[in-house]
Amino acid sequence: MIAGLEQITSGEVSIGGRVVNDLEPGERDVAMVFQNYALYPHMSVYDNMAYGLRNRQVPKAEIRARVQHAAEILEIETLLQRKPRQLSGGQRQRVAMGRAIVREPSVFLFDEPLSNLDAKLRVQMRLEIKKLHERLNITSVYVTHDQVEAMTLGQRLVVMNAGNVEQIGKPLELYEAPQTKFVAEFIGSPAMNLLDVNLSQDGSRVELPSGDALPLDCHAAWASQAVTLGIRPEHFQLAEPSLAVVHLQVDLVEELGADTLVHGHLGSLPTPLTVRLPGINKVHAGTQLPLTVASQHLHLFDPATEQRLH
C-alpha cells in the first residue's frame, strides 16, 4: 500500500507530509528492495542499477556518478560488469540495494531482504543495512519475521498479528513491557516462558501448581485470579537451595558455549520451561535446579484477553 501496488480502503499514507493515496507508484518517490532480489538476468550489475534512472531520462553523466557512488558505499565497484548469475546471494542483495540507493528516494521499502541468505551472511548484511541507514538517513520500512533483525535494525517496531497491530514502540520497550501475549512470545530468543497460574488471596505472590510461589511487588487488584505468567529464560538465576523460589526438573541441556539452555518442567506442571544460564554452569539432565527470579521480571497477562495486566 505504501508503494502503491495495493488499493487503500481507508486512512491516509503520507510521505514527507504529502498524502500519496491517489498517486501512481512511480510518483510516490519510494524505492523497494525485494526478497528475491528481482534483478534482470541479462543485464550487467551496472545496467541493473542504472535501469530506473534511464527510464526517468536522467542524464548519462549523472547516472554514472550515482551508480559509482552507490557501488562505493556497498563495496561492489569490482562487480559492475558482471551478470547476476556470476554473483553470490549476498552480492545480489547488495546490487538490489544499490538499485534502490541510486534512486535517492524519500522512503526505502525492504521486503524481507535477508531471508534467502545463510545465517552468517544474514548477520553481515544486517550490519551493512544498519550502517547504510545511518549513512543515508532515509526513512526505511522493513518487513521481517526475524525478531533479531527487528530488534537490531528497528528504531520503532510495529508488531502485527493477522493484519492487526499488536504494539508499537522502541525495541527495548517491547522487550521489557510487551502489551500482549503475542508480543511477549515474538520478541526475545528463546521465547518467553508462559505459565497458567493463580495469584494469592492478597495478590502478593504467584502460586504455581508445582507448590512453588513467586513474590510480587503488589497486584492486589487481581488477587485470587487466574493469570498467565511470563518469565524470560534469561531472567532466571541459579540460587542456593534454601533461597530458591522455583525448582526446575531438568529434562534436556543445550550447551551453546557462551550460554547454556536448560529445558525442564516444574513438578507435575506439563508446560515446558526454558532457562538461559551462563555457559560456565554445568547442568545435567535428571537433576533439580534451584532458581530465583526478581519480581520486576515477572509479566502478568489476562488469560481471556491476552492483554498485559498493569
XYZ file of C-alpha atoms in Angstrom:
310
model
C 0.000 0.000 0.000
C 2.898 2.381 0.734
C 4.388 1.550 -2.668
C 1.014 1.999 -4.379
C 0.662 -1.623 -5.528
C -2.438 -2.238 -3.360
C -5.522 -0.029 -3.105
C -6.024 1.714 0.251
C -9.567 1.203 1.554
C -9.369 3.681 4.439
C -6.910 6.024 6.108
C -4.056 8.037 4.608
C -0.471 7.360 3.620
C 1.671 10.487 3.703
C 5.339 10.712 2.705
C 7.203 13.826 3.773
C 3.888 15.477 4.640
C 2.382 14.733 1.189
C -0.677 12.426 1.042
C 0.038 9.845 -1.682
C -3.170 7.758 -1.666
C -4.144 8.787 -5.197
C -0.640 8.900 -6.694
C 0.672 6.239 -9.062
C 3.579 4.079 -7.739
C 6.092 5.901 -9.917
C 5.045 9.265 -8.459
C 5.493 8.327 -4.800
C 9.303 8.569 -4.643
C 9.803 5.186 -2.961
C 12.390 2.503 -3.735
C 11.768 -1.169 -2.977
C 14.246 -3.945 -2.150
C 12.616 -7.320 -2.785
C 13.091 -10.651 -1.043
C 14.151 -12.394 -4.266
C 16.422 -9.521 -5.477
C 14.346 -9.090 -8.736
C 17.427 -8.409 -10.896
C 17.331 -8.578 -14.693
C 19.433 -11.691 -15.505
C 20.534 -10.492 -18.977
C 21.828 -7.132 -17.717
C 25.116 -6.326 -16.025
C 25.211 -5.065 -12.448
C 25.773 -1.536 -13.766
C 22.779 -1.735 -16.107
C 20.555 -3.198 -13.376
C 21.394 -0.273 -11.120
C 21.067 2.308 -13.884
C 17.841 0.981 -15.427
C 15.386 3.003 -13.346
C 17.338 6.232 -13.865
C 17.413 5.710 -17.640
C 13.638 5.261 -17.649
C 13.362 8.624 -15.934
C 15.702 10.106 -18.590
C 18.364 11.148 -16.101
C 21.498 12.435 -17.941
C 24.175 9.773 -18.602
C 26.851 11.563 -16.594
C 24.596 11.772 -13.538
C 23.617 8.092 -13.878
C 27.303 7.135 -13.983
C 28.068 9.259 -10.914
C 25.121 7.885 -8.909
C 25.853 4.243 -9.764
C 29.536 4.675 -8.945
C 28.701 6.339 -5.629
C 26.256 3.581 -4.647
C 28.776 0.911 -5.697
C 31.410 2.502 -3.443
C 29.011 2.615 -0.485
C 28.172 -1.087 -0.952
C 31.741 -2.099 -1.948
C 30.687 -3.654 -5.262
C 32.767 -1.449 -7.613
C 34.576 -4.513 -8.998
C 31.296 -6.263 -9.835
C 29.714 -3.656 -12.106
C 30.356 -5.566 -15.348
C 29.217 -8.971 -14.057
C 25.834 -10.584 -14.647
C 23.618 -11.585 -11.665
C 24.319 -15.317 -12.249
C 28.012 -14.627 -11.527
C 27.234 -13.210 -8.084
C 26.688 -14.778 -4.658
C 23.434 -14.246 -2.775
C 24.963 -11.500 -0.641
C 26.364 -9.715 -3.695
C 22.985 -9.875 -5.454
C 21.339 -8.340 -2.407
C 23.894 -5.507 -2.431
C 23.084 -4.877 -6.108
C 19.366 -4.793 -5.287
C 20.069 -2.255 -2.538
C 22.315 -0.282 -4.891
C 19.496 -0.064 -7.433
C 17.318 1.450 -4.688
C 20.038 3.829 -3.455
C 20.670 5.424 -6.869
C 17.022 6.487 -6.947
C 17.712 8.755 -3.924
C 14.135 8.149 -2.738
C 12.185 9.604 0.165
C 11.465 6.102 1.532
C 13.118 2.687 1.277
C 10.813 -0.346 1.420
C 12.581 -3.588 2.424
C 10.561 -6.777 1.903
C 12.344 -9.479 3.961
C 15.603 -8.764 2.067
C 17.774 -11.220 4.020
C 15.527 -14.286 4.214
C 17.235 -16.017 1.257
C 20.723 -15.733 2.770
C 22.538 -18.197 5.030
C 22.880 -17.410 8.754
C 26.425 -15.973 8.638
C 25.703 -13.769 5.632
C 22.452 -12.601 7.203
C 24.349 -11.231 10.213
C 26.855 -9.485 7.941
C 24.186 -7.946 5.717
C 22.193 -6.865 8.767
C 25.169 -4.781 9.873
C 25.579 -3.408 6.334
C 21.939 -2.286 6.216
C 22.248 -0.630 9.629
C 25.393 1.262 8.552
C 23.711 2.190 5.275
C 20.684 3.604 7.083
C 22.869 5.663 9.428
C 24.860 6.974 6.473
C 21.940 7.859 4.163
C 19.459 8.808 6.935
C 16.456 7.937 4.755
C 13.224 6.604 6.283
C 13.083 2.825 5.819
C 10.117 0.491 6.303
C 11.451 -3.024 6.845
C 9.277 -6.153 6.942
C 10.713 -9.251 8.642
C 9.652 -12.377 10.515
C 13.081 -12.485 12.194
C 12.730 -10.785 15.577
C 16.532 -10.432 15.928
C 16.553 -8.370 12.715
C 13.635 -6.331 14.018
C 15.321 -5.658 17.378
C 18.726 -4.743 15.930
C 17.609 -2.703 12.910
C 14.419 -1.023 14.080
C 14.221 2.328 15.824
C 10.480 1.763 16.140
C 8.781 -1.613 15.829
C 5.243 -2.361 14.709
C 4.340 -5.931 15.706
C 1.470 -7.255 13.593
C -0.667 -10.341 14.104
C -3.189 -11.454 11.446
C -3.264 -7.943 9.996
C -3.783 -6.202 13.354
C -1.219 -4.002 15.103
C -0.459 -5.552 18.493
C 2.057 -2.961 19.740
C 4.185 -0.052 18.521
C 7.310 1.122 20.337
C 11.073 1.114 20.641
C 12.699 -2.353 20.618
C 13.540 -2.360 24.335
C 10.050 -1.129 25.244
C 8.556 -4.180 23.553
C 11.115 -6.469 25.187
C 10.665 -5.083 28.707
C 6.910 -4.426 28.634
C 5.070 -6.478 25.987
C 1.416 -5.427 25.954
C 0.046 -8.770 24.724
C 0.936 -12.462 24.910
C 1.662 -12.467 21.180
C 4.300 -9.718 21.518
C 5.740 -11.428 24.602
C 6.265 -14.654 22.659
C 7.501 -12.954 19.469
C 10.138 -10.660 20.994
C 13.049 -12.463 22.640
C 15.002 -15.609 21.769
C 14.403 -18.149 23.209
C 10.771 -17.119 23.608
C 9.277 -16.026 26.918
C 8.003 -18.847 29.166
C 4.226 -18.623 29.696
C 2.512 -20.471 32.562
C -1.126 -20.573 33.687
C -1.095 -19.744 37.411
C -3.139 -18.187 40.224
C -2.493 -15.128 42.372
C -2.676 -15.469 46.144
C -5.636 -14.054 48.090
C -3.795 -10.832 48.873
C -2.153 -10.594 45.411
C 1.333 -10.623 46.935
C 2.598 -13.737 45.168
C 2.100 -16.058 42.214
C 1.166 -19.593 43.199
C 2.377 -22.322 40.854
C 0.718 -25.752 40.575
C 4.099 -27.261 41.500
C 3.759 -25.778 45.005
C 6.340 -23.045 44.365
C 5.422 -19.386 44.851
C 6.923 -16.206 43.394
C 6.681 -12.927 45.353
C 5.108 -9.912 43.615
C 5.540 -6.231 44.419
C 1.786 -5.573 44.504
C -1.042 -6.898 42.357
C -3.893 -6.749 44.850
C -6.333 -5.693 42.105
C -6.166 -9.221 40.665
C -5.995 -11.145 43.941
C -7.166 -14.777 43.725
C -7.475 -14.541 39.935
C -6.146 -16.960 37.339
C -3.488 -15.224 35.231
C -0.860 -16.091 32.636
C 2.656 -15.595 33.999
C 5.515 -14.708 31.652
C 9.217 -15.085 32.512
C 12.057 -14.683 30.028
C 14.627 -17.541 30.053
C 17.488 -15.117 30.758
C 15.832 -13.671 33.868
C 16.152 -16.862 35.900
C 19.179 -17.082 38.188
C 20.755 -20.011 39.999
C 20.082 -19.881 43.746
C 21.107 -21.635 46.900
C 18.551 -24.406 47.596
C 17.363 -22.597 50.731
C 16.749 -19.363 48.781
C 15.203 -20.881 45.639
C 11.670 -19.871 44.691
C 11.421 -22.297 41.734
C 12.677 -25.884 41.461
C 13.141 -26.970 37.846
C 13.206 -30.665 36.938
C 15.861 -30.759 34.186
C 14.874 -32.740 31.072
C 17.401 -31.559 28.472
C 20.514 -29.372 28.361
C 21.861 -27.499 25.322
C 25.428 -26.244 25.766
C 25.992 -23.372 23.324
C 29.370 -22.181 24.613
C 28.682 -18.697 25.984
C 25.203 -19.796 27.084
C 23.552 -22.959 28.335
C 19.863 -23.553 27.629
C 18.164 -25.753 30.214
C 14.790 -27.290 29.335
C 12.594 -28.775 32.049
C 9.318 -28.578 33.941
C 8.022 -27.601 37.384
C 6.741 -30.530 39.444
C 3.671 -32.048 37.804
C 3.149 -28.992 35.582
C 3.204 -30.256 31.955
C 4.185 -26.889 30.448
C 7.865 -26.954 29.398
C 10.143 -24.253 30.777
C 13.379 -22.887 29.269
C 16.136 -21.283 31.345
C 19.169 -19.479 29.922
C 22.293 -19.589 32.088
C 25.920 -18.517 31.513
C 27.885 -21.277 29.797
C 30.182 -21.796 32.786
C 27.343 -23.506 34.658
C 27.359 -27.272 34.307
C 23.847 -28.690 34.440
C 22.817 -32.319 33.933
C 19.544 -33.878 32.805
C 17.620 -35.642 35.561
C 18.684 -33.227 38.292
C 16.708 -30.494 40.070
C 17.770 -26.897 39.517
C 17.124 -24.311 42.281
C 16.250 -20.958 40.695
C 15.136 -17.469 41.627
C 13.730 -14.588 39.601
C 13.344 -10.916 40.565
C 9.750 -9.662 40.799
C 10.384 -6.855 38.266
C 10.963 -9.533 35.627
C 7.533 -11.141 36.065
C 4.915 -10.370 33.403
C 1.204 -10.986 34.001
C -1.417 -11.353 31.252
C -5.177 -11.785 31.299
C -5.864 -15.367 30.092
C -9.076 -14.298 28.310
C -7.999 -11.087 26.517
C -4.237 -11.935 26.436
C -3.609 -8.279 27.360
C -0.924 -7.238 29.858
C -2.092 -6.608 33.431
C -0.612 -3.326 34.658
